[in-house]
């Protein structure tokens, strides 16, 4: 039975609710339609969140993203809507959504929006040296 | 009816005025003239802003940038002027304009200027781990 | 009147039919459906061709690529079909189509197919030193 | 019913047997055991082939690669064996397998082996200008 | 006598317990099984820690990572478990574990979790200019 | 006295006419107008040539490129025209012009055209190992 | 009349003294002599400053940098001297000079020094998401 | 008279003791022996410091690094020892040593340690826009 | 019993002598002494070969490379010597050794030398499209 | 006794005259003067050659390159002159000189010239798979 696009976002219990930790997901296959011209728009979505009691289920996220394929949305609006849907389903301590849209009219547009659980405060980050990763094979 | 360059910057209502979020736009097709020599200058403009009640309309931004094609401007001056025009039209909570000019005399010049709405304060940024994006196809 | 997806590929006369020269086009916005699962597939298409009497018109190419959005196709098949359509419409001296599909099952697949006009032979390439291009602004 | 690792490589009919064209697949999830020490080895496999009457089925290739997980093999040997298995199943006009193994003892080892159908000759390649691809979104 | 995978993490005394300093280790050879489908999962682990009285022994870390090869674990869960094991064995002043999992369903997932010794506070970082390293040979 | 755009390409005598050698020039500041819409187009031009008796003078090349600023031209046409003008002025043994146009309609277009002096044949290239250059300073 | 190297740094009035903004200049053509051996040394200079009433004039900066060509200077010393000269001439609110010297004895040396106007305090930076820029042409 | 490896670190007077500034040195040619196996180990050292009255002399640093060639040292230990030696000789206001060791057992290890002069406090960094440097020639 | 540096290169039988295939090994840990000054020199060695009846054993190659640690050799000489030793031990159909030495006197030197078995001829290479590999995890 | 710039190029006997092999040298510290304006010009020189009986001595090459510091030369001319001097001193079987000049007038210029010993023919290159090198440490 093939999968279907769906607005429902499924979740599972956070396996480590005793600590704040970060889940980073990148979804490079977002497409919707331009509400003005009806032409396809494309974007890469990046989701970062600190879960509270729930985590978003990966396959469900994929079907949710698929559900925009036939819908018309403006860039600024759709980014905020997706964040709202995700925040409503996952109820995270913190969530940031970044949408990087493909070039239109020679201009590149990215949108970044955040949701924060009321009263939640991030532990100040321990600022370590950072190192670029490299493969451990050649070429 | 073909488009025309225009100093007017059109806007549309911010679809999510209830939160601070970031819109990032990159305009790689800026050109004006050097006021001293009359020769063409080129730059890449990057606009980052937190909208208040208005967002800048993409096509209008393109025509506005086009309007500098026949005008003479110094680097430091034109960057501040464009920021002033954008801030006046969009009345953002925060706006940063970065202009990276093509090399002149073997020297590279970039200019970065910011506008802040009186009384607006940024929510302190939640400092997450960051990951370099990669394509999900080969080559 | 908004544009519509269309299988028709429009052309215009080659402005320099007296010489073999290369036109390179990259179309990063291809999407169709998987014929097995119905789920969306994505690819970046690269078209290289040596025109004969005709060149493919850019906007028409965009609408043609759009026309696959609701269709089910396998990777190997759709790449060869698009090449066939393009070769039939443009009747080029030479044409190469490269499709780089997004990762599926942890495996990355690219397909490269070529069409050659009967009897056409490429002039042996003059092998020059090649240099990586760099922008002439900072950052 | 969950999948199982399997040595059987499934195929499907080549949809464009009338032309020589290239299928490129990258499988970054190969692991087997070192026959000397029993410790895990890792590699990234790249498969390039010109199909004849058959193409290798993607999911089957994944299960085939999985089948090496519990087996002990030397680098030079396993690369040639996988090529032999693939060539036997797909009977391609041409096939090249590249295995890039993770560093061992501070030394990086890659192995590249090829199979060619008796009597098959490649059409001399049309040597075009090549251009590095870039994303059409920012960052 | 060949090595065996082992859950035991060996340690050695921190040679410089009088100062807070950072040890960064990257382990690109993590693999376990998906608890749902039984199929292999892969990840690159990055461990950053400020040692207290103990440091983790490199070979022991390698055998520990190997011990997950036949086990089924979800991404979010296994990252927190490995951090817990490491923190229990090494009792560091601070520890951060980053797991970057290979793409599944077209979506990339990374998980970042931290452990902090009760009462430990990082010295505020001296923020210096940073420079990208380059090899000191050509090519 | 400020410079003016000019169609005239000035030359100077080739200082080493006794050998075939390559001159490579990159001009990142080309702009003209779209003949359909009147909107600005942008491109980076790369010129490679083997001089015969003449070399193109750098400042003159700059003014020549400037002369297209107010003119309407299609991509395929203007590339061939510039090549024709340069070949007529410099009468090189060999010349290749590459024009990489900025993205339009989400599609990237590059055009590559060549001119060869009648009867000239390139010495077959000595195929050496090539090494990527790196800066000899940090960062 | 050809230009001459000169220690004099010319300035022009800051066109936007009402706001703190950043001017970034990169000068890749610095060379002086080693005071010990007399051999040439090379460096790339990067100048970042927040202007007060004056900006440094680009051509004058070029001639100033040229003036070091015949002089002997140690790395640490010359960086501080150039900063002193620039700060004296431009009287900026803030200035940072970075000198990245070419490798000597297999060791790479960079020097970073800053000048701050008495009493000036930077507005705390609004910390936005940052995106890597990419060209909007191919290759 | 050829140079000899030496534990002595020579210094010279800081030419600008009136200000805090940063000296960054990268030494890619560190090698010592593994105390367990006797086999060679390799690392790249990066030294960042804010000098007080003294600066480390470059050639002396090179001979000092050479002095480890025949000695056995563990990664964590040798990094802290080198920092101690350098801090003792140079008596800096601040010093950070980063050692990036070559891969061992498939695991990459870096160590970062710092020394701070008692009572010294860094001036809070002025957080400017940063731009990637680029060479100003092609390729 | 710890390993010792050794000039002896051990081999094992080629598991696929029926075909020409390529083994690529990269050894980033070569160091010897400058015969003039006695100071350490460093290089990265790359070995590519088509085995005949023998393959070089990885650990033996490591110990062989180690054996140069206390020896004095010029760049051009040592590269040819290592190639001679390897060719004598492995008796390959073809072998290429590339040595990239660390910068000396501000100049970068690489040496590339080849050995070919008498009478061996390479099968002309099938020239396929090539694709840059990318990781299948983020960052 | 400090070194002096010198036009004399010293050589030493080729240690492996029995085979054709490639020496690659990169000299990033070339500067001369523009003969028109007297202003400094900069370039990176790359020298590739197949030695016959002689090799160029590294320090001598450095002093030779230094000797251009006070001389006026055009780009195309100086590249051919340096090649002539090097070919005369070293009498190589083959030599290629590449000069990449810093940007002037917004245009980048590279020059590539070759010298070939009368009657010398390169052995056709064995075309192997090539792999990008990566460091074997992190970051
Ligand atoms: Ca690698
Ligand atoms: Ca950060
Ligand atoms: Ca990819
Ligand atoms: Ca080539
Ligand atoms: Ca640049
Ligand atoms: Ca982009
Ligand atoms: Ca920082
Ligand atoms: Ca390098
Ligand atoms: Ca460097
Ligand atoms: Ca920042
Ligand atoms: Ca691009
Ligand atoms: Ca450049
Ligand atoms: Ca090729
Ligand atoms: Ca990736
Ligand atoms: Ca090649
Ligand atoms: Ca590495």
PDB file of C-alpha atoms and ligand atoms in Angstrom, chain A residues 134-135, chain H residues 108, chain J residues 134-139, ligand 16:
ATOM      1  CA  UNK A 134      36.676  15.366   6.683  1.00  0.00           C
ATOM      2  CA  UNK A 135      36.020  11.965   5.213  1.00  0.00           C
TER       3      UNK A 135
ATOM      4  CA  UNK H 108      40.771  11.430  14.779  1.00  0.00           C
TER       5      UNK H 108
ATOM      6  CA  UNK J 134      42.265  15.010   2.058  1.00  0.00           C
ATOM      7  CA  UNK J 135      44.145  15.690   5.243  1.00  0.00           C
ATOM      8  CA  UNK J 136      44.362  12.896   7.745  1.00  0.00           C
ATOM      9  CA  UNK J 137      43.629  15.122  10.648  1.00  0.00           C
ATOM     10  CA  UNK J 138      40.441  17.022  11.465  1.00  0.00           C
ATOM     11  CA  UNK J 139      39.742  20.626  10.605  1.00  0.00           C
TER      12      UNK J 139
HETATM   13 CA1  LIG K  16      40.955  14.891   7.734  1.00  0.00          CA
END
